[in-house]
């Protein structure tokens, strides 16, 4: 990527309308660019036949296109595909494509690394290297579709990074992928997961982010949550739950997703299940129980299946919807950040 030029795939429709004005052509040409690049994945701007010559020369002068290189790929027996994508500056992120019965979900990274420092998360180990730009996140989606040869139907911001620590770029990314004239993902099929940045959750509400919300709750007492998600010391459970309830009240219909990583002997007791039921009482949510995905050097263990089922039963008894998330791609390096770590070790 030429750093003096703006990457086109990081631009929203209204950015492109501005660009048309700057180039002295009619704003309708923004529609043509969006249709060609974001709908038909055309990466050769010079081949767009519906835009005038003046716009072509403007684009050639000011705008760039880039595609990350795929430096590693793993395909699991269940169809889960993991890609390592290298960005123009050489930094790499992971993206995962997960096949479901009627859907193809892509898990997107929002940062290279992460600064939150959750003690059960492999991505946390190396800390934060840098934020991804909106263009780089869009490039993940494009690469996912190009490499898998399939249309992605759902997007989850659950890869490397804390999306709300990269607020502006994530907002821009969401606007680009949900643009009805462009990639046209329904906001209902896009989910942003956060470890609990309370002020940013209120800001998401104000800014009307076009996506669903997922919260990585992962504990039922501040004592445990402080230890495993350091940000809890700043935004404790009560404040987080209040923000989520407010979010639901204002946003209405769609269920919030509550993620709960189960760590053997830490947060998987029946007392935890009862406390979780009380915390979420009457909340319009779905709980995803995620048995810990082990990796080399981890200081946690995955609970056995009976413990996970007993925990789920308590939640169901309390009239909550609780799903045990099957770990997809267990025969490949399934935990987030794992493939990159393996590659680095081999070097
Ligand atoms: N930073 C955001 C989104 C990325 S992490 C967040 O924390 O919500 C996506 C999910 O994976 C989170 O719910 C996180 O708690 C979970 N997770 C991280 N490491 C895990 C592991 N080793 N096993 C199971 N789930 C894990
Ligand atoms: Fe960051 Fe999420 Fe991993 Fe915590 S779980 S370190 S917030 S990526």
Short mmCIF file of C-alpha atoms and ligand atoms in Angstrom, two decimals:
data_model
loop_
_atom_site.label_atom_id
_atom_site.label_comp_id
_atom_site.label_asym_id
_atom_site.label_seq_id
_atom_site.Cartn_x
_atom_site.Cartn_y
_atom_site.Cartn_z
CA UNK A 1 0.00 0.00 0.00
CA UNK A 2 1.28 3.45 -0.89
CA UNK A 3 1.00 5.39 2.38
CA UNK A 4 0.33 8.72 0.63
CA UNK A 5 -2.79 7.27 -0.97
CA UNK A 6 -6.06 6.44 0.80
CA UNK A 7 -7.14 2.77 0.66
CA UNK A 8 -10.48 2.64 -1.10
CA UNK A 9 -11.86 -0.28 0.91
CA UNK A 10 -11.60 1.84 4.07
CA UNK A 11 -14.01 4.40 2.66
CA UNK A 12 -17.73 4.59 3.34
CA UNK A 13 -20.29 5.55 0.70
CA UNK A 14 -20.40 9.11 2.02
CA UNK A 15 -16.57 9.32 1.88
CA UNK A 16 -16.85 8.31 -1.77
CA UNK A 17 -19.52 10.95 -2.43
CA UNK A 18 -17.06 13.53 -1.01
CA UNK A 19 -14.38 12.08 -3.25
CA UNK A 20 -16.65 12.51 -6.30
CA UNK A 21 -17.16 16.19 -5.41
CA UNK A 22 -13.39 16.62 -5.00
CA UNK A 23 -12.83 15.00 -8.37
CA UNK A 24 -15.50 17.24 -9.93
CA UNK A 25 -17.83 14.43 -11.03
CA UNK A 26 -21.43 13.57 -10.15
CA UNK A 27 -21.96 11.93 -6.73
CA UNK A 28 -23.83 9.02 -8.36
CA UNK A 29 -20.45 7.59 -9.35
CA UNK A 30 -19.92 6.71 -5.68
CA UNK A 31 -22.67 4.10 -6.22
CA UNK A 32 -20.80 2.64 -9.19
CA UNK A 33 -17.55 2.32 -7.25
CA UNK A 34 -19.29 0.78 -4.24
CA UNK A 35 -21.16 -1.72 -6.43
CA UNK A 36 -18.03 -2.78 -8.26
CA UNK A 37 -15.59 -2.96 -5.34
CA UNK A 38 -17.77 -4.03 -2.40
CA UNK A 39 -20.40 -6.09 -4.19
CA UNK A 40 -18.41 -7.72 -6.98
CA UNK A 41 -15.03 -7.63 -5.16
CA UNK A 42 -13.33 -6.00 -8.09
CA UNK A 43 -9.83 -4.98 -7.02
CA UNK A 44 -8.89 -3.41 -10.36
CA UNK A 45 -10.26 0.13 -10.26
CA UNK A 46 -9.18 0.84 -13.82
CA UNK A 47 -11.64 -1.80 -15.04
CA UNK A 48 -14.75 0.04 -13.77
CA UNK A 49 -16.38 0.99 -17.05
CA UNK A 50 -19.26 3.01 -15.57
CA UNK A 51 -17.19 5.93 -14.25
CA UNK A 52 -15.77 8.86 -16.27
CA UNK A 53 -12.14 9.33 -17.26
CA UNK A 54 -11.61 12.29 -14.91
CA UNK A 55 -12.60 10.08 -11.98
CA UNK A 56 -10.26 7.34 -13.16
CA UNK A 57 -7.33 9.74 -13.18
CA UNK A 58 -8.33 11.10 -9.76
CA UNK A 59 -8.46 7.55 -8.35
CA UNK A 60 -5.10 6.65 -9.89
CA UNK A 61 -3.54 9.67 -8.21
CA UNK A 62 -5.11 9.56 -4.74
CA UNK A 63 -6.51 6.10 -4.05
CA UNK A 64 -4.95 2.69 -3.48
CA UNK A 65 -6.20 -0.88 -3.36
CA UNK A 66 -4.58 -3.57 -1.29
CA UNK A 67 -5.06 -7.21 -0.50
CA UNK A 68 -3.37 -8.84 2.47
CA UNK A 69 -1.30 -11.93 1.70
CA UNK A 70 -2.42 -15.20 3.25
CA UNK A 71 0.72 -16.54 4.93
CA UNK A 72 -0.84 -19.64 6.52
CA UNK A 73 -4.06 -21.60 6.24
CA UNK A 74 -5.50 -24.50 8.19
CA UNK A 75 -8.63 -26.45 7.34
CA UNK A 76 -10.23 -28.55 10.09
CA UNK A 77 -12.18 -31.75 9.56
CA UNK A 78 -15.44 -29.93 10.42
CA UNK A 79 -14.83 -27.34 7.70
CA UNK A 80 -13.53 -24.57 9.99
CA UNK A 81 -10.88 -22.63 8.11
CA UNK A 82 -8.28 -20.49 9.81
CA UNK A 83 -6.26 -17.92 7.88
CA UNK A 84 -3.26 -15.84 8.86
CA UNK A 85 -3.33 -12.61 6.89
CA UNK A 86 -0.29 -10.43 6.54
CA UNK A 87 -0.94 -6.72 6.26
CA UNK A 88 1.16 -4.36 4.09
CA UNK A 89 3.50 -3.52 7.02
CA UNK A 90 4.15 -7.22 7.65
CA UNK A 91 1.98 -7.47 10.79
CA UNK A 92 -0.27 -10.53 10.84
CA UNK A 93 -3.75 -11.26 12.19
CA UNK A 94 -5.99 -14.32 12.24
CA UNK A 95 -9.43 -14.68 10.80
CA UNK A 96 -11.56 -17.81 11.08
CA UNK A 97 -14.40 -19.06 8.87
CA UNK A 98 -16.85 -21.32 10.67
CA UNK A 99 -19.34 -23.40 8.71
CA UNK A 100 -22.81 -23.88 10.16
CA UNK A 101 -25.84 -25.67 8.78
CA UNK A 102 -27.11 -22.68 6.85
CA UNK A 103 -24.46 -20.09 7.44
CA UNK A 104 -20.82 -19.21 7.08
CA UNK A 105 -19.63 -17.10 9.99
CA UNK A 106 -16.40 -15.16 9.80
CA UNK A 107 -14.55 -14.15 12.96
CA UNK A 108 -12.72 -10.87 12.43
CA UNK A 109 -9.69 -9.46 14.27
CA UNK A 110 -9.81 -5.77 15.17
CA UNK A 111 -6.27 -5.28 16.52
CA UNK A 112 -2.84 -6.86 16.20
CA UNK A 113 -2.69 -8.28 19.74
CA UNK A 114 -4.70 -6.83 22.62
CA UNK A 115 -4.02 -4.59 25.61
CA UNK A 116 -6.71 -5.93 27.94
CA UNK A 117 -4.59 -8.77 29.30
CA UNK A 118 -7.19 -11.45 30.12
CA UNK A 119 -5.27 -14.24 31.82
CA UNK A 120 -7.02 -17.08 29.91
CA UNK A 121 -6.45 -15.59 26.44
CA UNK A 122 -3.51 -16.37 24.19
CA UNK A 123 -3.86 -13.09 22.27
CA UNK A 124 -3.15 -11.23 25.51
CA UNK A 125 0.30 -12.76 25.94
CA UNK A 126 2.18 -10.42 23.62
CA UNK A 127 0.15 -7.29 24.45
CA UNK A 128 -1.00 -4.80 21.84
CA UNK A 129 1.08 -4.13 18.72
CA UNK A 130 -1.31 -1.80 16.91
CA UNK A 131 -4.90 -1.13 15.89
CA UNK A 132 -6.19 -2.38 12.55
CA UNK A 133 -7.64 0.19 10.16
CA UNK A 134 -11.17 -0.12 8.80
CA UNK A 135 -9.64 -1.02 5.42
CA UNK A 136 -7.70 -3.89 6.98
CA UNK A 137 -10.85 -5.28 8.62
CA UNK A 138 -12.76 -5.02 5.33
CA UNK A 139 -9.80 -6.75 3.67
CA UNK A 140 -10.24 -9.66 6.13
CA UNK A 141 -13.83 -10.12 4.93
CA UNK A 142 -12.82 -9.88 1.29
CA UNK A 143 -9.95 -12.36 1.75
CA UNK A 144 -12.25 -14.73 3.64
CA UNK A 145 -14.74 -14.81 0.77
CA UNK A 146 -12.04 -14.98 -1.91
CA UNK A 147 -10.10 -17.82 -0.27
CA UNK A 148 -13.11 -19.89 0.83
CA UNK A 149 -14.92 -19.24 -2.45
CA UNK A 150 -18.11 -18.81 -0.43
CA UNK A 151 -20.31 -15.93 0.61
CA UNK A 152 -19.90 -15.08 4.28
CA UNK A 153 -23.35 -14.73 5.88
CA UNK A 154 -22.48 -13.65 9.45
CA UNK A 155 -19.69 -11.60 10.93
CA UNK A 156 -18.48 -11.68 14.52
CA UNK A 157 -15.87 -9.29 15.92
CA UNK A 158 -14.43 -11.96 18.19
CA UNK A 159 -10.94 -12.44 16.81
CA UNK A 160 -7.76 -10.82 18.09
CA UNK A 161 -8.24 -7.52 19.89
CA UNK A 162 -10.76 -5.53 21.89
CA UNK A 163 -13.04 -3.83 19.31
CA UNK A 164 -14.01 -0.98 21.63
CA UNK A 165 -10.34 -0.06 22.13
CA UNK A 166 -10.32 0.70 18.39
CA UNK A 167 -13.64 2.52 18.37
CA UNK A 168 -13.39 4.82 15.32
CA UNK A 169 -11.99 2.24 12.91
CA UNK A 170 -14.53 -0.37 14.07
CA UNK A 171 -17.38 2.15 13.60
CA UNK A 172 -16.16 2.85 10.07
CA UNK A 173 -15.81 -0.89 9.35
CA UNK A 174 -19.38 -1.55 10.52
CA UNK A 175 -20.72 1.26 8.34
CA UNK A 176 -18.90 -0.11 5.29
CA UNK A 177 -20.01 -3.73 5.65
CA UNK A 178 -23.65 -2.88 6.42
CA UNK A 179 -23.98 -0.30 3.62
CA UNK A 180 -27.08 -1.48 1.69
CA UNK A 181 -25.50 -0.34 -1.58
CA UNK A 182 -22.28 -2.20 -0.84
CA UNK A 183 -21.61 -5.42 1.07
CA UNK A 184 -25.09 -5.10 2.57
CA UNK A 185 -24.66 -7.29 5.64
CA UNK A 186 -27.76 -7.02 7.77
CA UNK A 187 -26.82 -5.47 11.16
CA UNK A 188 -28.66 -8.45 12.66
CA UNK A 189 -25.94 -10.71 11.28
CA UNK A 190 -23.03 -8.74 12.69
CA UNK A 191 -21.98 -9.12 16.36
CA UNK A 192 -19.40 -7.12 18.28
CA UNK A 193 -17.91 -8.75 21.37
CA UNK A 194 -16.37 -6.71 24.18
CA UNK A 195 -14.65 -7.58 27.42
CA UNK A 196 -16.70 -4.80 29.06
CA UNK A 197 -15.66 -1.27 28.15
CA UNK A 198 -18.63 0.33 29.91
CA UNK A 199 -18.37 3.96 28.65
CA UNK A 200 -17.85 2.70 25.08
CA UNK A 201 -21.02 0.57 25.36
CA UNK A 202 -23.01 3.75 26.11
CA UNK A 203 -21.24 5.46 23.22
CA UNK A 204 -22.21 2.58 20.89
CA UNK A 205 -25.80 3.26 21.88
CA UNK A 206 -25.50 6.97 21.09
CA UNK A 207 -23.80 6.27 17.79
CA UNK A 208 -26.34 3.56 16.92
CA UNK A 209 -23.74 0.98 15.92
CA UNK A 210 -25.26 -1.26 13.23
CA UNK A 211 -24.58 -4.57 15.01
CA UNK A 212 -25.56 -6.82 17.88
CA UNK A 213 -23.75 -6.77 21.19
CA UNK A 214 -21.90 -9.62 22.91
CA UNK A 215 -20.34 -9.32 26.36
CA UNK A 216 -17.55 -11.53 27.67
CA UNK A 217 -18.78 -11.79 31.25
CA UNK A 218 -16.75 -14.86 32.24
CA UNK A 219 -17.21 -14.54 36.03
CA UNK A 220 -19.93 -13.94 38.61
CA UNK A 221 -17.94 -12.18 41.34
CA UNK A 222 -15.69 -9.12 41.09
CA UNK A 223 -13.05 -11.02 43.03
CA UNK A 224 -12.70 -13.60 40.21
CA UNK A 225 -13.35 -11.20 37.33
CA UNK A 226 -10.70 -8.76 38.64
CA UNK A 227 -8.20 -11.61 38.42
CA UNK A 228 -9.05 -12.89 34.92
CA UNK A 229 -10.14 -9.66 33.15
CA UNK A 230 -8.10 -6.76 34.59
CA UNK A 231 -10.46 -4.14 33.10
CA UNK A 232 -13.02 -5.28 35.68
CA UNK A 233 -11.17 -3.27 38.34
CA UNK A 234 -12.20 -0.16 36.42
CA UNK A 235 -15.65 -1.31 35.28
CA UNK A 236 -16.98 -3.89 37.76
CA UNK A 237 -19.74 -6.41 37.10
CA UNK A 238 -22.63 -4.27 38.47
CA UNK A 239 -21.73 -1.33 36.18
CA UNK A 240 -21.35 -3.67 33.21
CA UNK A 241 -24.70 -5.39 33.79
CA UNK A 242 -26.39 -1.99 34.18
CA UNK A 243 -24.93 -0.86 30.83
CA UNK A 244 -26.14 -4.04 29.15
CA UNK A 245 -29.65 -3.67 30.58
CA UNK A 246 -29.77 -0.07 29.39
CA UNK A 247 -28.53 -1.15 25.97
CA UNK A 248 -31.31 -3.72 25.69
CA UNK A 249 -33.92 -1.25 26.90
CA UNK A 250 -32.95 1.32 24.30
CA UNK A 251 -32.17 -1.03 21.41
CA UNK A 252 -35.17 -3.30 21.92
CA UNK A 253 -35.71 -6.56 20.15
CA UNK A 254 -32.40 -8.32 19.56
CA UNK A 255 -30.99 -10.57 22.29
CA UNK A 256 -27.62 -9.63 23.75
CA UNK A 257 -25.10 -12.47 23.77
CA UNK A 258 -23.47 -13.21 27.11
CA UNK A 259 -20.24 -15.16 26.67
CA UNK A 260 -18.98 -17.18 29.60
CA UNK A 261 -15.60 -18.90 29.25
CA UNK A 262 -15.63 -21.87 31.63
CA UNK A 263 -12.38 -22.39 33.55
CA UNK A 264 -12.12 -25.54 35.67
CA UNK A 265 -12.23 -24.80 39.39
CA UNK A 266 -12.33 -21.02 38.83
CA UNK A 267 -15.82 -20.05 37.62
CA UNK A 268 -17.61 -23.33 36.86
CA UNK A 269 -19.28 -24.21 40.20
CA UNK A 270 -23.03 -24.57 40.72
CA UNK A 271 -22.84 -21.49 43.01
CA UNK A 272 -21.47 -19.59 40.00
CA UNK A 273 -24.37 -20.86 37.89
CA UNK A 274 -26.88 -19.63 40.49
CA UNK A 275 -25.13 -16.25 40.79
CA UNK A 276 -25.11 -15.94 37.00
CA UNK A 277 -28.85 -16.70 36.89
CA UNK A 278 -29.46 -13.95 39.44
CA UNK A 279 -27.28 -11.43 37.58
CA UNK A 280 -29.08 -12.07 34.30
CA UNK A 281 -32.60 -12.50 35.69
CA UNK A 282 -35.21 -11.35 33.19
CA UNK A 283 -32.55 -10.13 30.75
CA UNK A 284 -33.27 -10.49 27.02
CA UNK A 285 -30.13 -12.50 26.34
CA UNK A 286 -28.60 -15.75 25.13
CA UNK A 287 -25.77 -17.24 27.16
CA UNK A 288 -22.93 -18.92 25.29
CA UNK A 289 -20.96 -21.27 27.52
CA UNK A 290 -17.45 -21.58 26.09
CA UNK A 291 -15.46 -24.40 27.71
CA UNK A 292 -11.85 -23.13 27.91
CA UNK A 293 -9.86 -23.82 24.77
CA UNK A 294 -6.47 -24.99 26.02
CA UNK A 295 -3.14 -23.91 24.54
CA UNK A 296 0.48 -24.64 25.40
CA UNK A 297 1.57 -22.83 28.56
CA UNK A 298 -1.97 -21.96 29.68
CA UNK A 299 -2.56 -21.84 33.42
CA UNK A 300 -6.22 -22.93 33.16
CA UNK A 301 -7.99 -26.19 32.42
CA UNK A 302 -11.13 -27.03 30.53
CA UNK A 303 -13.95 -28.34 32.78
CA UNK A 304 -15.29 -31.80 31.99
CA UNK A 305 -18.51 -32.18 30.01
CA UNK A 306 -20.60 -33.17 33.06
CA UNK A 307 -19.64 -29.94 34.90
CA UNK A 308 -20.54 -27.85 31.85
CA UNK A 309 -23.90 -29.62 31.45
CA UNK A 310 -24.75 -29.23 35.15
CA UNK A 311 -23.94 -25.52 34.93
CA UNK A 312 -26.15 -25.16 31.87
CA UNK A 313 -29.02 -27.00 33.60
CA UNK A 314 -29.10 -24.41 36.42
CA UNK A 315 -29.41 -21.59 33.88
CA UNK A 316 -32.13 -23.36 31.92
CA UNK A 317 -34.00 -24.06 35.17
CA UNK A 318 -33.90 -20.28 35.80
CA UNK A 319 -35.63 -19.79 32.40
CA UNK A 320 -32.52 -18.46 30.68
CA UNK A 321 -31.39 -19.52 27.21
CA UNK A 322 -27.98 -21.14 27.55
CA UNK A 323 -26.05 -22.84 24.77
CA UNK A 324 -22.83 -24.83 25.08
CA UNK A 325 -20.67 -23.69 22.21
CA UNK A 326 -19.08 -26.60 20.50
CA UNK A 327 -15.46 -25.86 19.84
CA UNK A 328 -15.16 -25.79 16.09
CA UNK A 329 -11.90 -26.78 14.49
CA UNK A 330 -10.53 -28.65 17.50
CA UNK A 331 -8.09 -30.55 15.31
CA UNK A 332 -6.49 -27.31 14.16
CA UNK A 333 -5.12 -24.58 16.41
CA UNK A 334 -8.56 -23.44 17.46
CA UNK A 335 -7.89 -20.94 20.23
CA UNK A 336 -7.68 -17.40 19.01
CA UNK A 337 -4.09 -16.34 18.33
CA UNK A 338 -2.83 -19.92 18.36
CA UNK A 339 -1.85 -20.36 14.73
CA UNK A 340 0.14 -17.13 14.74
CA UNK A 341 1.91 -18.20 17.95
CA UNK A 342 2.83 -21.55 16.40
CA UNK A 343 4.21 -19.87 13.29
CA UNK A 344 6.32 -17.47 15.38
CA UNK A 345 7.73 -20.38 17.41
CA UNK A 346 8.80 -22.25 14.26
CA UNK A 347 10.74 -19.23 12.97
N1 LIG B 1 -11.83 -8.91 22.95
C1 LIG B 1 -13.16 -9.28 22.77
C2 LIG B 1 -13.39 -10.14 21.55
C3 LIG B 1 -12.38 -11.18 21.23
S1 LIG B 1 -12.24 -12.56 22.32
C4 LIG B 1 -13.71 -9.97 24.00
O1 LIG B 1 -12.94 -10.33 24.87
O2 LIG B 1 -14.94 -10.11 24.08
C5 LIG B 1 -13.67 -13.52 21.88
C6 LIG B 1 -14.16 -14.46 22.97
O3 LIG B 1 -13.24 -15.55 23.16
C7 LIG B 1 -14.33 -13.81 24.32
O4 LIG B 1 -15.60 -14.12 24.85
C8 LIG B 1 -13.24 -14.45 25.17
O5 LIG B 1 -13.63 -14.47 26.52
C9 LIG B 1 -13.12 -15.82 24.53
N2 LIG B 1 -11.85 -16.51 24.75
C10 LIG B 1 -10.60 -15.99 24.75
N3 LIG B 1 -9.69 -16.96 24.97
C11 LIG B 1 -10.36 -18.12 25.11
C12 LIG B 1 -9.97 -19.48 25.35
N4 LIG B 1 -8.71 -19.82 25.47
N5 LIG B 1 -10.95 -20.41 25.40
C13 LIG B 1 -12.26 -20.07 25.24
N6 LIG B 1 -12.69 -18.82 25.00
C14 LIG B 1 -11.74 -17.85 24.95
FE1 LIG B 2 -8.33 -9.08 24.55
FE2 LIG B 2 -10.69 -10.37 24.34
FE3 LIG B 2 -8.36 -11.74 24.66
FE4 LIG B 2 -9.37 -10.32 26.69
S1 LIG B 2 -10.32 -12.11 25.69
S2 LIG B 2 -7.21 -10.33 26.02
S3 LIG B 2 -10.23 -8.58 25.61
S4 LIG B 2 -8.93 -10.49 22.91
#
